[in-house]
PDB file of C-alpha atoms in Angstrom:
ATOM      1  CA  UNK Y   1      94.211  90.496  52.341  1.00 45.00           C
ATOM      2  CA  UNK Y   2      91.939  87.305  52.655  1.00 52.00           C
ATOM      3  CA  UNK Y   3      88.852  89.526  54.242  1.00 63.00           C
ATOM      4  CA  UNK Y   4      89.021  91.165  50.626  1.00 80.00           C
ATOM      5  CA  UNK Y   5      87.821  88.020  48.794  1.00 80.00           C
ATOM      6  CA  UNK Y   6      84.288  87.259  48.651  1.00 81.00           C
ATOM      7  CA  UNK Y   7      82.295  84.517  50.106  1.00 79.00           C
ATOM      8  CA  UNK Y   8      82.099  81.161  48.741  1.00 82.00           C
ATOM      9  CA  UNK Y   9      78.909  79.884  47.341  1.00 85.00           C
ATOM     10  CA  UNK Y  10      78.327  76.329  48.114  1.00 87.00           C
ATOM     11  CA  UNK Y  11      78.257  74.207  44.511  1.00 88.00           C
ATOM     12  CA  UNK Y  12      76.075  71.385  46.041  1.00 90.00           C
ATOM     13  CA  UNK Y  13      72.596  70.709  45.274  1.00 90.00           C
ATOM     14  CA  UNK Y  14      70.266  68.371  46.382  1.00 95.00           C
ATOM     15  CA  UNK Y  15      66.948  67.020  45.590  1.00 96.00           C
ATOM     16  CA  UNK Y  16      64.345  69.175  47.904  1.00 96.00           C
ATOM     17  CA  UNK Y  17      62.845  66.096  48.945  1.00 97.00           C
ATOM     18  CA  UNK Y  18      66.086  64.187  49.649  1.00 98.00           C
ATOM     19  CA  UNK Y  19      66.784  67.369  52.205  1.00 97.00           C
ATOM     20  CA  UNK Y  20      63.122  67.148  53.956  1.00 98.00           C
ATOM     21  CA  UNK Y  21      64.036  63.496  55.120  1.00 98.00           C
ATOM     22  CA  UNK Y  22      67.175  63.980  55.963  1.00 98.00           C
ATOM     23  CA  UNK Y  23      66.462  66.974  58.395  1.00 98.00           C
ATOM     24  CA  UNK Y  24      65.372  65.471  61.307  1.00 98.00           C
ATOM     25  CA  UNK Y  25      68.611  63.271  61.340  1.00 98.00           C
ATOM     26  CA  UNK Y  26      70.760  63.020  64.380  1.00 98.00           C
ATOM     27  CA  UNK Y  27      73.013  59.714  64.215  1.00 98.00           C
ATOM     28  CA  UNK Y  28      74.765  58.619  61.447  1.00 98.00           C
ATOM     29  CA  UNK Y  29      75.273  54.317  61.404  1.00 98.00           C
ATOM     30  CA  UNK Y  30      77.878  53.429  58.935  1.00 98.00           C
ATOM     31  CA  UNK Y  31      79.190  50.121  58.272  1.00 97.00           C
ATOM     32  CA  UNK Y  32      82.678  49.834  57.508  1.00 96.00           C
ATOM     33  CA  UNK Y  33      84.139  47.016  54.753  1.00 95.00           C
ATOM     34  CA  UNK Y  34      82.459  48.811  51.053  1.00 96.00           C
ATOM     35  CA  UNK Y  35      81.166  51.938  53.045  1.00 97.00           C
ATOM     36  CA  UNK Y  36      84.313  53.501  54.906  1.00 96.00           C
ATOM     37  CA  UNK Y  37      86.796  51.485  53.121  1.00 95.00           C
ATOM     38  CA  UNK Y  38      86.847  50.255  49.581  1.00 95.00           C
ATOM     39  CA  UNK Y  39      85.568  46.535  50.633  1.00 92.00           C
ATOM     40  CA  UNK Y  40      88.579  44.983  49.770  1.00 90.00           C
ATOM     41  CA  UNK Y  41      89.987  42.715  52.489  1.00 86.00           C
ATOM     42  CA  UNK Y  42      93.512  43.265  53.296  1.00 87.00           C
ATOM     43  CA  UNK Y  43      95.818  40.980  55.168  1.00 88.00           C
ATOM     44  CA  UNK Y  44      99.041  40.766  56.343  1.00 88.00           C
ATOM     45  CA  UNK Y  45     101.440  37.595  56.099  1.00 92.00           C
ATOM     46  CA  UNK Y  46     101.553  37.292  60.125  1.00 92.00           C
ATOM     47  CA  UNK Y  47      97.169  37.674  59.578  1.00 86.00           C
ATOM     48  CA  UNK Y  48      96.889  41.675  60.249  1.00 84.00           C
ATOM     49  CA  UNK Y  49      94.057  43.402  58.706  1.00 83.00           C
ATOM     50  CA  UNK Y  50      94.828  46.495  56.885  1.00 86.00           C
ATOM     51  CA  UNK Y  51      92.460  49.007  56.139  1.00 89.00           C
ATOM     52  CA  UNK Y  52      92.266  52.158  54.083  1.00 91.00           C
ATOM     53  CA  UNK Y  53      90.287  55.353  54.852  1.00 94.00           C
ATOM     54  CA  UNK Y  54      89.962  58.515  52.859  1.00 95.00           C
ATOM     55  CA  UNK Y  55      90.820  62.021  54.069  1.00 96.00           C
ATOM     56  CA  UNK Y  56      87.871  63.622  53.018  1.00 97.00           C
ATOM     57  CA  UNK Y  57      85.463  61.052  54.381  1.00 97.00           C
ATOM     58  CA  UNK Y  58      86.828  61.164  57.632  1.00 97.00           C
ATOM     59  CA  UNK Y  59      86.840  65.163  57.701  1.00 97.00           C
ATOM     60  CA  UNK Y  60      83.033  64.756  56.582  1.00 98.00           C
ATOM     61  CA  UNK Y  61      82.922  62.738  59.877  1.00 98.00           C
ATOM     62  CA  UNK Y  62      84.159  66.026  62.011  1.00 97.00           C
ATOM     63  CA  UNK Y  63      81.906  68.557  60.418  1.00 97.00           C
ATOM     64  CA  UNK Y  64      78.971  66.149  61.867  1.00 98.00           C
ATOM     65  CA  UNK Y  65      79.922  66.324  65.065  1.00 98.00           C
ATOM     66  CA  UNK Y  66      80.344  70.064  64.809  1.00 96.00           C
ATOM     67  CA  UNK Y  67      77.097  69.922  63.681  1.00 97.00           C
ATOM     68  CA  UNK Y  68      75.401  68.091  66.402  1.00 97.00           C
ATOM     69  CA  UNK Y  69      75.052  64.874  64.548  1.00 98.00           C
ATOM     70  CA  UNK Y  70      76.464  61.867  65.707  1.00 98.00           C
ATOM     71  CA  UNK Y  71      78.445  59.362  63.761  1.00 98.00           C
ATOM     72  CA  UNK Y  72      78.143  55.717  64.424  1.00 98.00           C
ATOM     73  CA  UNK Y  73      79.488  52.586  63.312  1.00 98.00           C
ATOM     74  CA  UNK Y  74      78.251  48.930  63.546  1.00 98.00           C
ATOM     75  CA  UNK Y  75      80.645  46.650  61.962  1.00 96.00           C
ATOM     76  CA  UNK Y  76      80.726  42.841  61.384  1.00 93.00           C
ATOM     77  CA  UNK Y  77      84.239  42.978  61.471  1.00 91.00           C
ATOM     78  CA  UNK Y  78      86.653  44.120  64.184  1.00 92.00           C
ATOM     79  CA  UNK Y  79      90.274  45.371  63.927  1.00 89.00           C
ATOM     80  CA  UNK Y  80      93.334  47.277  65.710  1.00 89.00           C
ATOM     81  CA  UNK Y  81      93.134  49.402  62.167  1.00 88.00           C
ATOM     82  CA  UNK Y  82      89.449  51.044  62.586  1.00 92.00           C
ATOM     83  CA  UNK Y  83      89.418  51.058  66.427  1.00 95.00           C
ATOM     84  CA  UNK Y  84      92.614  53.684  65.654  1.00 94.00           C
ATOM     85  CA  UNK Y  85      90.538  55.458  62.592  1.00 96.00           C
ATOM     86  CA  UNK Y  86      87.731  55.492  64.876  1.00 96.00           C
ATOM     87  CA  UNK Y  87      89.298  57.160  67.853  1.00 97.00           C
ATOM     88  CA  UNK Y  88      91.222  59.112  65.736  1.00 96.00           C
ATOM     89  CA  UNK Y  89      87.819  60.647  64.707  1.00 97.00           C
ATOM     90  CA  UNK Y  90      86.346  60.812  67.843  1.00 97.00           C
ATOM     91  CA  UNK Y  91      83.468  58.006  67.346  1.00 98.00           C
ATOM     92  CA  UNK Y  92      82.460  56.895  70.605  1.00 97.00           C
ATOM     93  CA  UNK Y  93      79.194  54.901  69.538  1.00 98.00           C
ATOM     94  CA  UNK Y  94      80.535  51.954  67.899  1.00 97.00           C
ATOM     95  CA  UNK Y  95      79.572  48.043  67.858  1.00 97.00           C
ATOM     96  CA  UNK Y  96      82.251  45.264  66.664  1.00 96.00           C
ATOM     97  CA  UNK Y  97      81.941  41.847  64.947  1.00 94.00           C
ATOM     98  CA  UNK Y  98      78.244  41.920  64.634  1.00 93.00           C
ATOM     99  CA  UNK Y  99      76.265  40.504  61.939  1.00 88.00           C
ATOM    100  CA  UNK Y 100      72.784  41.254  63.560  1.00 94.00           C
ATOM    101  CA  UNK Y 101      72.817  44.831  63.038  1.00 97.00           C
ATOM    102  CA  UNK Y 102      69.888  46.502  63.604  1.00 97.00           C
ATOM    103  CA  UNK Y 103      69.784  45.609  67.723  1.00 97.00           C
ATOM    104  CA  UNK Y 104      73.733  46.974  67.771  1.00 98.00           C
ATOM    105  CA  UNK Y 105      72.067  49.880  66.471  1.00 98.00           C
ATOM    106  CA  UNK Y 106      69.113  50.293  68.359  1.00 98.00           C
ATOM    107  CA  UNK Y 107      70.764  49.735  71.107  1.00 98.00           C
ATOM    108  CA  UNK Y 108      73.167  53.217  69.880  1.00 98.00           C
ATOM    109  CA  UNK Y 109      69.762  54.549  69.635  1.00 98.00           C
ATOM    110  CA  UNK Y 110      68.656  53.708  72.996  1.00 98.00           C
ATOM    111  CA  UNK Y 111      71.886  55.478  74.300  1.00 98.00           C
ATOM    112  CA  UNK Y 112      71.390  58.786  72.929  1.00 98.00           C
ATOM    113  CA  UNK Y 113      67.351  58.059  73.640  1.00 98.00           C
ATOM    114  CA  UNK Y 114      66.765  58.631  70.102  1.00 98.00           C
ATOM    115  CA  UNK Y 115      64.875  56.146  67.900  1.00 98.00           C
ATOM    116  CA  UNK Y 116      64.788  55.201  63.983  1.00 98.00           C
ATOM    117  CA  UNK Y 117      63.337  58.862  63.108  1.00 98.00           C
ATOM    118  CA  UNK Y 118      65.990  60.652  63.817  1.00 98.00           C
ATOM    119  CA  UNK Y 119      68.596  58.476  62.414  1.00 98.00           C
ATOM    120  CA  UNK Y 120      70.864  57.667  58.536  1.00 98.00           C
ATOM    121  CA  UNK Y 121      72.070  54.576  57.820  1.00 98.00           C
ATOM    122  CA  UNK Y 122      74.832  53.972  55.094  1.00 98.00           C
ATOM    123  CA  UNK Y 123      75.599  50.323  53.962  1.00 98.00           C
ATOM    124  CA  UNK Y 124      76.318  47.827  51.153  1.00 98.00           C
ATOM    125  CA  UNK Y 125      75.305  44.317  51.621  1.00 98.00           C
ATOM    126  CA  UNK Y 126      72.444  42.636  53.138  1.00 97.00           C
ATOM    127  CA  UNK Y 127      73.277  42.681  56.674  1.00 97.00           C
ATOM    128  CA  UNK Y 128      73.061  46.412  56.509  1.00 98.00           C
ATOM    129  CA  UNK Y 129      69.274  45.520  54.894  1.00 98.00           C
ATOM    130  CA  UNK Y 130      67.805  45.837  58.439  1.00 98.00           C
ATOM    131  CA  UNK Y 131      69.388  49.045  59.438  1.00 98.00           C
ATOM    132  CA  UNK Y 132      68.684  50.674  56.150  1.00 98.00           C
ATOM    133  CA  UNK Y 133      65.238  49.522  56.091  1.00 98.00           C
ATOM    134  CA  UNK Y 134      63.643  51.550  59.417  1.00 98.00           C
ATOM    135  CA  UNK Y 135      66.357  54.391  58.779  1.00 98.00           C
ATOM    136  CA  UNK Y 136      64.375  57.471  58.046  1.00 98.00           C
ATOM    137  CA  UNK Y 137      67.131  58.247  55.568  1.00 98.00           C
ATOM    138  CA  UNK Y 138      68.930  54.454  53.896  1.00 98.00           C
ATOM    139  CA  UNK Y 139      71.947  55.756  51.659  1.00 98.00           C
ATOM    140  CA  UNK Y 140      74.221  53.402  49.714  1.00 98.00           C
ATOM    141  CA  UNK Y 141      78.090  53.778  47.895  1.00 98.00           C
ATOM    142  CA  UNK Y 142      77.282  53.107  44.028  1.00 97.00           C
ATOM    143  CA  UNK Y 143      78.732  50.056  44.265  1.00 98.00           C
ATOM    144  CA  UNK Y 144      76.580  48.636  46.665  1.00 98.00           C
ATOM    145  CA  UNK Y 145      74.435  45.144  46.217  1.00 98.00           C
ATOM    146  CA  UNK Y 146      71.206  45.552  44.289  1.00 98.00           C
ATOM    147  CA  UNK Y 147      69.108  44.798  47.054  1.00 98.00           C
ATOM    148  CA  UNK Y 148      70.888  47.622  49.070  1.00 98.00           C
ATOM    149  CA  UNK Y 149      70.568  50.240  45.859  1.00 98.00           C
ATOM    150  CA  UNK Y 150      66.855  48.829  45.769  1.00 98.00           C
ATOM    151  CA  UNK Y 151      66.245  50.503  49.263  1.00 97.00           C
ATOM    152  CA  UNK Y 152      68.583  53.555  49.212  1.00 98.00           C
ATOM    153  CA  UNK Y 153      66.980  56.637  49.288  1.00 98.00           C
ATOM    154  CA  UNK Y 154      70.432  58.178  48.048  1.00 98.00           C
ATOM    155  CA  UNK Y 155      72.867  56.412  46.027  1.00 98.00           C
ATOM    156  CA  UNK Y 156      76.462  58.108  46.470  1.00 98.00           C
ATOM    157  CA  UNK Y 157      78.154  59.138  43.078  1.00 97.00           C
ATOM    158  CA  UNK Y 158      81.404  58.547  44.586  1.00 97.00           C
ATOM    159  CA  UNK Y 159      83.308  55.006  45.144  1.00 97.00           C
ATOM    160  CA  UNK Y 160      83.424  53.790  48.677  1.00 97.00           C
ATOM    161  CA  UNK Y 161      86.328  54.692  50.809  1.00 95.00           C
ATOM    162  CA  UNK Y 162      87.059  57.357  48.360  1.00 96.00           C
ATOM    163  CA  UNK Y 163      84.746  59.745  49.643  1.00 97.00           C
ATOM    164  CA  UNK Y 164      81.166  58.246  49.881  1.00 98.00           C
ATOM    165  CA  UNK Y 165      80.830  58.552  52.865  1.00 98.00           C
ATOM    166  CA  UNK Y 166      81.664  62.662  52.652  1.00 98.00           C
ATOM    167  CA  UNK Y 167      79.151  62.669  50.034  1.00 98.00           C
ATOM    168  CA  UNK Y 168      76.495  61.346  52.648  1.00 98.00           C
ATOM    169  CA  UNK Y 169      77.826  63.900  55.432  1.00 98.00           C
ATOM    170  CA  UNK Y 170      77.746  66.735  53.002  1.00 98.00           C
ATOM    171  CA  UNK Y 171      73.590  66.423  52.308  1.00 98.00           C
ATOM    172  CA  UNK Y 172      72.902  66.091  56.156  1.00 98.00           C
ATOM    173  CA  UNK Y 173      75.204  69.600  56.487  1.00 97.00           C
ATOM    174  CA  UNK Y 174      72.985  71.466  53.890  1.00 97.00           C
ATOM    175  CA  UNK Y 175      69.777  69.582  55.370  1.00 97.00           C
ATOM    176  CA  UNK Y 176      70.978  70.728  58.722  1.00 96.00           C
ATOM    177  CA  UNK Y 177      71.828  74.281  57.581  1.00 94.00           C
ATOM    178  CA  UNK Y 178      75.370  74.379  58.676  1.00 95.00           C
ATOM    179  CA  UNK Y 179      77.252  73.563  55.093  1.00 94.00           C
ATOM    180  CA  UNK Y 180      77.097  77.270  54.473  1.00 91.00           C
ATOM    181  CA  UNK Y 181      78.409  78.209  57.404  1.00 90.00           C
ATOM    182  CA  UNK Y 182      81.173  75.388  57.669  1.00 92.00           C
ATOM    183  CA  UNK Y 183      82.342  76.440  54.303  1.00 90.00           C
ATOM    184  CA  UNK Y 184      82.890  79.960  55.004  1.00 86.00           C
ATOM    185  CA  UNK Y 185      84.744  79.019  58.213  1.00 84.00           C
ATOM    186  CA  UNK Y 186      87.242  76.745  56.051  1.00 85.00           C
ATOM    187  CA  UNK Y 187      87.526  79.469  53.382  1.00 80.00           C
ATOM    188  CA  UNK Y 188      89.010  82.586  55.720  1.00 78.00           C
TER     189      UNK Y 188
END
């Protein structure tokens, strides 16, 4: 019988500090192109954009909104493929074809009256520099631009669109104190 096998431990650590800022989080911007996806740009001949997610990043996505934290996306792009992903996840809070950034955010912010404390940003290029800069927590996929890696407070270990983004979702769980209990839900 399953109720015979004991509890999972949870393998993740992080830094101490690292979980003290990311606490008070409660929205979650992510860009898209190099954060969700890989960054690569693909089209089709008649001009569709094609877009690849990763499983585990979007099931990252649903354990923060079990959690109470809100994901978010502003996006200087726009496309029939993320609208779908995004529905498909339940992301309500989302801003389209915007380069200026950080008042698509803040005006997220404004929505759920929350301001810059209580919110993560995740990004890779320099339009995501204005977000990441009054974020109380600015994360980054490794393969983000310098500037961007400059700023992060945490630097993903794994690739964009290949599970950075879980990576990110995991440390607000344990900083939020429901990793632990997630995991032991999954494991029955």
């Amino acid at each position: 019988m399953s109720s015979d096998l004991p509890p999972l431990r949870p393998v993740l650590n992080f830094d101490p500090e690292l979980l003290l800022r990311a606490q008070p989080v409660r929205v979650v911007f992510f860009d898209v192109d190099g954060v969700l996806t890989d960054g690569g740009l693909y089209f089709t001949e008649t001009g569709e954009t094609i877009k690849r997610f990763h499983t585990l990043d979007g099931h990252g996505i649903k354990l923060l909104q079990r959690a109470g934290i809100t994901p978010a996306v502003v996006s200087g792009r726009d496309s029939p493929a993320l609208r779908l992903r995004l529905k498909a996840l339940g992301i309500t809070h989302a801003r389209f074809g915007t380069e200026d950034k950080r008042p698509a955010a803040e005006a997220i912010l404004g929505e759920l009256g929350l301001d810059w404390s209580a919110a993560a940003a995740m990004g890779d290029d320099w339009p995501d520099l204005p977000m990441l800069r009054r974020a109380a927590l600015a994360c980054a996929p490794m393969t983000a631009h310098a500037e961007v890696l400059a700023l992060a407070h945490y630097v993903t270990q794994r690739m964009p669109g290949a599970g950075a983004v879980r990576e990110l979702c995991d440390l607000l769980l344990v900083a939020r104190g429901a990793y632990a209990r997630e995991l032991g839900v999954a494991a029955r």
